[in-house]
PDB file of C-alpha atoms in Angstrom:
ATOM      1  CA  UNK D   1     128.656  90.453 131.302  1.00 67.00           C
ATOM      2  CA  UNK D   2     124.975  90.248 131.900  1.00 84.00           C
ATOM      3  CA  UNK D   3     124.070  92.007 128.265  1.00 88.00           C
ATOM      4  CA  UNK D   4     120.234  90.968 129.022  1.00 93.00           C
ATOM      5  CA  UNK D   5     120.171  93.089 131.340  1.00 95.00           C
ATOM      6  CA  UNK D   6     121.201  96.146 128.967  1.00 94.00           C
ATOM      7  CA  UNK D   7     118.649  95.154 126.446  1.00 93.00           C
ATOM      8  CA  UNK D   8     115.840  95.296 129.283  1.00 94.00           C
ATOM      9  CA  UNK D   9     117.358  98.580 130.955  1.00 95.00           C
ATOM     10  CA  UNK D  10     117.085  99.887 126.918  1.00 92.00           C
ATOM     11  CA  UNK D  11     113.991  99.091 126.009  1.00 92.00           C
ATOM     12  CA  UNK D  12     112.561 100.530 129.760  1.00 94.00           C
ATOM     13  CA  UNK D  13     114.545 103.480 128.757  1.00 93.00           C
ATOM     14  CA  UNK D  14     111.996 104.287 125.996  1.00 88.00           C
ATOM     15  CA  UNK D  15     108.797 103.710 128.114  1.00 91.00           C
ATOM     16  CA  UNK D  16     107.005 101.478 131.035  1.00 95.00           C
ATOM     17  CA  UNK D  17     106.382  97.611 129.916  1.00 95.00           C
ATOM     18  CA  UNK D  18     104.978  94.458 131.872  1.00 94.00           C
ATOM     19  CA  UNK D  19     107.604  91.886 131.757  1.00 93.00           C
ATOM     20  CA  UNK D  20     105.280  90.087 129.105  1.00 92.00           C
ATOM     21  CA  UNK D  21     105.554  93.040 126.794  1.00 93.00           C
ATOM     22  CA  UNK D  22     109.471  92.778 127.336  1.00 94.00           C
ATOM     23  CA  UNK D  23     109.093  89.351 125.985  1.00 92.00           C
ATOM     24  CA  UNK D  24     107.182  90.482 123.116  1.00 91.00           C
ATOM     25  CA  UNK D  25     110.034  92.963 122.136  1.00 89.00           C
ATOM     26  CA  UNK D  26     112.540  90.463 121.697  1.00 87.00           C
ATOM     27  CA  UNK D  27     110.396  88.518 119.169  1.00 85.00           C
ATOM     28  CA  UNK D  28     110.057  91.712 117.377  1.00 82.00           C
ATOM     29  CA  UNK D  29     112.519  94.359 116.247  1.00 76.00           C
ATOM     30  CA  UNK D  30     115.430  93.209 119.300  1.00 80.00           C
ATOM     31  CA  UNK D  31     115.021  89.715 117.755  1.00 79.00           C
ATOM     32  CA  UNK D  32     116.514  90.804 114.719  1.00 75.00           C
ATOM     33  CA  UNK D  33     119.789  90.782 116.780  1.00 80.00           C
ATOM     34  CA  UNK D  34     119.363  89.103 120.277  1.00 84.00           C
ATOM     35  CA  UNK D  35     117.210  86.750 121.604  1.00 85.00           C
ATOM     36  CA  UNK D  36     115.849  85.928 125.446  1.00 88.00           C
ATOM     37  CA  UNK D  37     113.307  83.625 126.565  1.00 88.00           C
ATOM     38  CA  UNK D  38     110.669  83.872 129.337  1.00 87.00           C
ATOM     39  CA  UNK D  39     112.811  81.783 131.719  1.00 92.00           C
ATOM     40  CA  UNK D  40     115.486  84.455 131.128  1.00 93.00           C
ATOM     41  CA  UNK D  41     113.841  87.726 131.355  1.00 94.00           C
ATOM     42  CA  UNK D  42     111.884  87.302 134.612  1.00 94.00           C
ATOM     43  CA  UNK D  43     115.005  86.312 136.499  1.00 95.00           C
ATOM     44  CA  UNK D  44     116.844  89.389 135.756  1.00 96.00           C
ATOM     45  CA  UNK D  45     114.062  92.230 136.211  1.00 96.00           C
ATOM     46  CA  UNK D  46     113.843  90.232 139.829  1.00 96.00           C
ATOM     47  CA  UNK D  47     117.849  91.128 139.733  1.00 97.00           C
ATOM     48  CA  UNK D  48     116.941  94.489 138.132  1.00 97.00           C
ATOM     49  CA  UNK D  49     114.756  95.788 140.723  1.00 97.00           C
ATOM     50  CA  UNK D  50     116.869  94.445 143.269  1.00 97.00           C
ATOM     51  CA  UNK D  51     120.238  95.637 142.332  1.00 97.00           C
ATOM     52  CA  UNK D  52     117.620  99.373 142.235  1.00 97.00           C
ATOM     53  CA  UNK D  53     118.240  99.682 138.148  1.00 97.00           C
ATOM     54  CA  UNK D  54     114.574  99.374 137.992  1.00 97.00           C
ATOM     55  CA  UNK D  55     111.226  99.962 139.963  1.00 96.00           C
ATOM     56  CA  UNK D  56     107.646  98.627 139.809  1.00 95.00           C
ATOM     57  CA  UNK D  57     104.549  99.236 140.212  1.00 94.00           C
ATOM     58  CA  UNK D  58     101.554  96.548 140.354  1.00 91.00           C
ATOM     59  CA  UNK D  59      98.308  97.091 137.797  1.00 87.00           C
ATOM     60  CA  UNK D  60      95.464  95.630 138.140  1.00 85.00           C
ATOM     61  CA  UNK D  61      93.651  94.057 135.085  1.00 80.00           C
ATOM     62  CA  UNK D  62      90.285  93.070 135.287  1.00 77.00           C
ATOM     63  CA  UNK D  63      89.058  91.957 138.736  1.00 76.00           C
ATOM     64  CA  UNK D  64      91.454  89.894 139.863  1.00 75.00           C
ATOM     65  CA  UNK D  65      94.912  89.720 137.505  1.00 82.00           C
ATOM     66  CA  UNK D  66      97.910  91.501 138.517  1.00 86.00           C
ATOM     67  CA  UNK D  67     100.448  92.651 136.454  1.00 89.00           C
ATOM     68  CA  UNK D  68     103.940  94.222 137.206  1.00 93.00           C
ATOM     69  CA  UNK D  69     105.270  97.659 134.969  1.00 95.00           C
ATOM     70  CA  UNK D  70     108.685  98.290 135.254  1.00 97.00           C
ATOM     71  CA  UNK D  71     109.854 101.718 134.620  1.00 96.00           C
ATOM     72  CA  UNK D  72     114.325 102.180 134.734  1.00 97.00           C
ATOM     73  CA  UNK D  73     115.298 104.023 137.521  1.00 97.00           C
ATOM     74  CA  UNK D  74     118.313 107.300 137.256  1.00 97.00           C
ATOM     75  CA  UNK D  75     120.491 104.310 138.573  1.00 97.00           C
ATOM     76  CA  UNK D  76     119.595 102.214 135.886  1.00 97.00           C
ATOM     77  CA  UNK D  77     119.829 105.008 133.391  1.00 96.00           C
ATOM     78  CA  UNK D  78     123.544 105.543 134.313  1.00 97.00           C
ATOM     79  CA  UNK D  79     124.546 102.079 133.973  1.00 95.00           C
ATOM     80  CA  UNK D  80     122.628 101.880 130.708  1.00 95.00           C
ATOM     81  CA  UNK D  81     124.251 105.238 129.264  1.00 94.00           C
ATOM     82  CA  UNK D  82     127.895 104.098 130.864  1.00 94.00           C
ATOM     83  CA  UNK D  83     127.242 100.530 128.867  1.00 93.00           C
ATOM     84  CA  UNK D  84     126.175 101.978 125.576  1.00 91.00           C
ATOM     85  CA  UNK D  85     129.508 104.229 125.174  1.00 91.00           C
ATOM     86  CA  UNK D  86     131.771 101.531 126.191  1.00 92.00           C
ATOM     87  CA  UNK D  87     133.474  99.901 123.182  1.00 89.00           C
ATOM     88  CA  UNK D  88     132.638  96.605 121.999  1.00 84.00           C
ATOM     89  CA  UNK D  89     135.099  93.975 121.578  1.00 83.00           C
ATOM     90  CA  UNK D  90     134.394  91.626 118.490  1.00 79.00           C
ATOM     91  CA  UNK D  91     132.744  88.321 119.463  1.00 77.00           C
ATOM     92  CA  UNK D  92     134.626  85.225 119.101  1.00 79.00           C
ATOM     93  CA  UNK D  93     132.524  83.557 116.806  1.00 75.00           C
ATOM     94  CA  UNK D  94     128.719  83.595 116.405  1.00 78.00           C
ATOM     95  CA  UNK D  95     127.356  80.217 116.167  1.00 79.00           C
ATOM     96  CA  UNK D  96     125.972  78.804 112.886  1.00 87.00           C
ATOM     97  CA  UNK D  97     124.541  75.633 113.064  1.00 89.00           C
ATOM     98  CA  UNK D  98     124.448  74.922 109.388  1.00 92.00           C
ATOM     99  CA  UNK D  99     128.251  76.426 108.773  1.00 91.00           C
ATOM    100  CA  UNK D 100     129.306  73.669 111.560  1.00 90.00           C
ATOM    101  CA  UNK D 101     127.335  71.573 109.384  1.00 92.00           C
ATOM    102  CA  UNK D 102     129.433  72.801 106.132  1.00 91.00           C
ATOM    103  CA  UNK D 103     132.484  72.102 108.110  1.00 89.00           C
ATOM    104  CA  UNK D 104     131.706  68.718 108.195  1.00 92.00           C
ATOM    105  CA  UNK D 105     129.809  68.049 104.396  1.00 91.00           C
ATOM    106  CA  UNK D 106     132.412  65.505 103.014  1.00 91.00           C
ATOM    107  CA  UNK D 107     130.150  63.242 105.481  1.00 92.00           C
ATOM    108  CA  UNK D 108     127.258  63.600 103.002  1.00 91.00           C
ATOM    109  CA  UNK D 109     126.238  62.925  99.915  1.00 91.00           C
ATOM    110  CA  UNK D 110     126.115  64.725  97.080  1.00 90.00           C
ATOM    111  CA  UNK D 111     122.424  64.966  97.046  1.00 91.00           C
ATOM    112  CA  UNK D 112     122.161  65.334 100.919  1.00 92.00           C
ATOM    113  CA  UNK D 113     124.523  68.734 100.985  1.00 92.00           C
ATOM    114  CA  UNK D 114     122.378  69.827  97.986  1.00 91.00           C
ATOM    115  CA  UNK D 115     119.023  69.166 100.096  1.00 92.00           C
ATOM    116  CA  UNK D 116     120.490  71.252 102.984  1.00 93.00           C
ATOM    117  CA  UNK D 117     121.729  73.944 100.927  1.00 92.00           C
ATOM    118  CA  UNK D 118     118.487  74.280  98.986  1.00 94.00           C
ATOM    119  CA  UNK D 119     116.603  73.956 102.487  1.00 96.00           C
ATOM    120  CA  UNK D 120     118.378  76.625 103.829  1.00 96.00           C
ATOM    121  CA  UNK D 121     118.287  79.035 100.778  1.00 96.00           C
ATOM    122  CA  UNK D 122     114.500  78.818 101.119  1.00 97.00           C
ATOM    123  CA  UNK D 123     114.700  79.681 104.699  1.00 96.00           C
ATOM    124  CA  UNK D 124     117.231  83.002 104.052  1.00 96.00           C
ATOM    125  CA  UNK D 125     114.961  84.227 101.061  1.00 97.00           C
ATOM    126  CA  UNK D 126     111.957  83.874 103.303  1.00 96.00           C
ATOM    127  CA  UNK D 127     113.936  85.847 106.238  1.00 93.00           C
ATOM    128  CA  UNK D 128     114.724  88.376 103.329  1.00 95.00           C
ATOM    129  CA  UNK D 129     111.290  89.179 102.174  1.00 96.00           C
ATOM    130  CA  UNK D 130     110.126  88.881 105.588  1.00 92.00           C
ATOM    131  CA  UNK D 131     112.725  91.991 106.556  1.00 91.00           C
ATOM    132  CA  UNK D 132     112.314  94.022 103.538  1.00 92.00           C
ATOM    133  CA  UNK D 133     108.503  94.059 104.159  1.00 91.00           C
ATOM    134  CA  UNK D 134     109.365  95.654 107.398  1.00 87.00           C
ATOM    135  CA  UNK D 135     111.351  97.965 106.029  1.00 86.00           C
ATOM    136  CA  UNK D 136     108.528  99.046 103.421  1.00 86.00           C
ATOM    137  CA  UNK D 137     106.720  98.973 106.488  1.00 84.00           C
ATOM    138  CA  UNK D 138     109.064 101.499 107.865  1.00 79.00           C
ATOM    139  CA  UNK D 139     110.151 103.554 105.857  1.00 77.00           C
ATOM    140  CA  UNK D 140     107.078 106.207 105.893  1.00 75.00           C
ATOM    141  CA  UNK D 141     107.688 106.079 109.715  1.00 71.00           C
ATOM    142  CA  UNK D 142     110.284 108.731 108.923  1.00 65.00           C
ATOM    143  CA  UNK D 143     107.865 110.562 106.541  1.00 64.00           C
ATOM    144  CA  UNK D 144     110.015 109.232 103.546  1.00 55.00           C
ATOM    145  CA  UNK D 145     109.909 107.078 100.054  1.00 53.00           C
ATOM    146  CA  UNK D 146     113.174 105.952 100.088  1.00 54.00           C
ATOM    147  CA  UNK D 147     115.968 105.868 102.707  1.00 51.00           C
ATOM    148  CA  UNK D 148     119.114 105.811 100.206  1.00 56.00           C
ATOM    149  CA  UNK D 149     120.614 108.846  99.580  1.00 48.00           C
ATOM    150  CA  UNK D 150     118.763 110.571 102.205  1.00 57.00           C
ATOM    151  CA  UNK D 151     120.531 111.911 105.916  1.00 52.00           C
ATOM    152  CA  UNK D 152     118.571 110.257 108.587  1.00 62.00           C
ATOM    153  CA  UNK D 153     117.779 112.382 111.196  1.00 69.00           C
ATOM    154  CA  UNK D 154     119.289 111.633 114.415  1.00 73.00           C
ATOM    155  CA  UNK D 155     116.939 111.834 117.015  1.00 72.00           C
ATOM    156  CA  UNK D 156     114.629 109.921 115.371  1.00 69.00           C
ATOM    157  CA  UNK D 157     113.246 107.348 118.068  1.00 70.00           C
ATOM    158  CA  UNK D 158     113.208 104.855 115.240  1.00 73.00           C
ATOM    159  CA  UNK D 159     116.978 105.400 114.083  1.00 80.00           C
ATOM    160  CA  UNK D 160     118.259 102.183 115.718  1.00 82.00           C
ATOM    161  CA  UNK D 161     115.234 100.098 114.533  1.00 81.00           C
ATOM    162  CA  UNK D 162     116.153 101.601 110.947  1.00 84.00           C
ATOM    163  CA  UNK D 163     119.952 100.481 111.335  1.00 85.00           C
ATOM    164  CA  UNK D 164     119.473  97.176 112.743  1.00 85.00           C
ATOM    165  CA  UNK D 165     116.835  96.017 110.057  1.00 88.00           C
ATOM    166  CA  UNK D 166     119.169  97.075 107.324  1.00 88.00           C
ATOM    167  CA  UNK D 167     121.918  95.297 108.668  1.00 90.00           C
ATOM    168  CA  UNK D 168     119.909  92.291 109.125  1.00 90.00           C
ATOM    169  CA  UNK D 169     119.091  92.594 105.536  1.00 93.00           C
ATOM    170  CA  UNK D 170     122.567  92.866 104.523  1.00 94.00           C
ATOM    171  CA  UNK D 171     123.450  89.633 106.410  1.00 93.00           C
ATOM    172  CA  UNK D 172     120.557  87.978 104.327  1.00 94.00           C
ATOM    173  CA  UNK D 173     121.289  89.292 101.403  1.00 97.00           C
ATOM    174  CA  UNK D 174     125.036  88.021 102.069  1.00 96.00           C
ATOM    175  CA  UNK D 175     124.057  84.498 102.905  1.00 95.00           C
ATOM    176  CA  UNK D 176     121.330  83.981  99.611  1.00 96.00           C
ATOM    177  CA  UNK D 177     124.519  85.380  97.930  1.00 96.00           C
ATOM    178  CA  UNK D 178     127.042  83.084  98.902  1.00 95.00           C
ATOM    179  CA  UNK D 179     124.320  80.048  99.121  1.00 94.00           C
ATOM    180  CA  UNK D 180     123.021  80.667  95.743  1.00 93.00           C
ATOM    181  CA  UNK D 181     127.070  81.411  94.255  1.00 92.00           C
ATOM    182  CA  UNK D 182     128.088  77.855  96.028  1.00 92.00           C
ATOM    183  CA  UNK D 183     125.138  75.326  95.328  1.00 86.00           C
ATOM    184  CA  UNK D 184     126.415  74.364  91.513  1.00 84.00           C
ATOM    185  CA  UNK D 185     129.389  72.726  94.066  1.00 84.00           C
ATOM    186  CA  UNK D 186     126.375  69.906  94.500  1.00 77.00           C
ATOM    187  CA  UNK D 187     124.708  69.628  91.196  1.00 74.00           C
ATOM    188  CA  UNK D 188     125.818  66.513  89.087  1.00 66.00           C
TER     189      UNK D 188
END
């Protein structure tokens, strides 16, 4: 399954981008969750238009620079709608570089698998503050102090930016956990 193409169709769904603003999305708020490259995302809005899930038309900027904005199509729109209410099997695995690494630790030393561990706790409580500023940063999008306790409203166009970001803080929050409850393992 092509889920790119979903994530474009989605975001087009919500307004009219250049396919350099759907790059910028995914290191934003989609990146949080999925991740696409250049060389990815101009391929498929080629297939996009093509297959007629998506139109264009050509702006000019400037005198002489040309830029494409893609706007979904009702085609597109029914394939996106028919996606998003089909259930999800659970992934196989999601890869983790450093839990392969884990895996294999007995091929370290002591002091190595304490390096990585402490490396990589950095890097999660970085993530961590990093996503909890967004949140601040969100929260009086919905005209509100504090989320907990409090009914979101639905149809707010910010809902799935709201659940994403605090389920990417509970992974964090998860792995600082677990990183910070299994380093003594590697102090002598």
């Amino acid at each position: 399954m092509r889920v790119l193409k979903f994530a474009i169709l989605g975001l087009l769904y919500r307004q009219e981008y250049s396919g350099y603003d759907i790059t910028s999305q995914f290191k934003k708020e989609i990146g949080q969750f999925w991740s696409a490259k250049h060389s990815q995302i101009y391929p498929e809005l080629r297939k996009l238009v093509e297959e007629g899930l998506l139109h264009f038309r050509t702006q000019i900027q400037g005198e002489k620079l040309e830029k494409k904005m893609y706007t979904i199509t009702d085609a597109g729109r029914k394939e996106l709608l028919a996606w998003a209410v089909s259930p999800e099997p659970l992934p196989e695995t999601e890869k983790d570089a450093f839990m392969l690494k884990m895996y294999f630790i007995h091929t370290l030393s002591r002091e190595e698998a304490h390096t990585l561990f402490e490396h990589q706790l950095h890097q999660r409580q970085e993530k961590l503050v990093h996503l909890e500023e967004e949140y601040q940063q969100l929260l009086p999008v919905f005209g509100i102090e504090r989320t907990e306790g409090k009914m979101m409203n639905f149809d707010h166009p910010h809902l799935g930016h709201y659940l994403v970001l605090t389920k990417a803080i509970a992974r964090e929050q998860s792995y600082v956990q677990w990183l910070t409850q299994h380093m003594q393992l590697f102090v002598q």
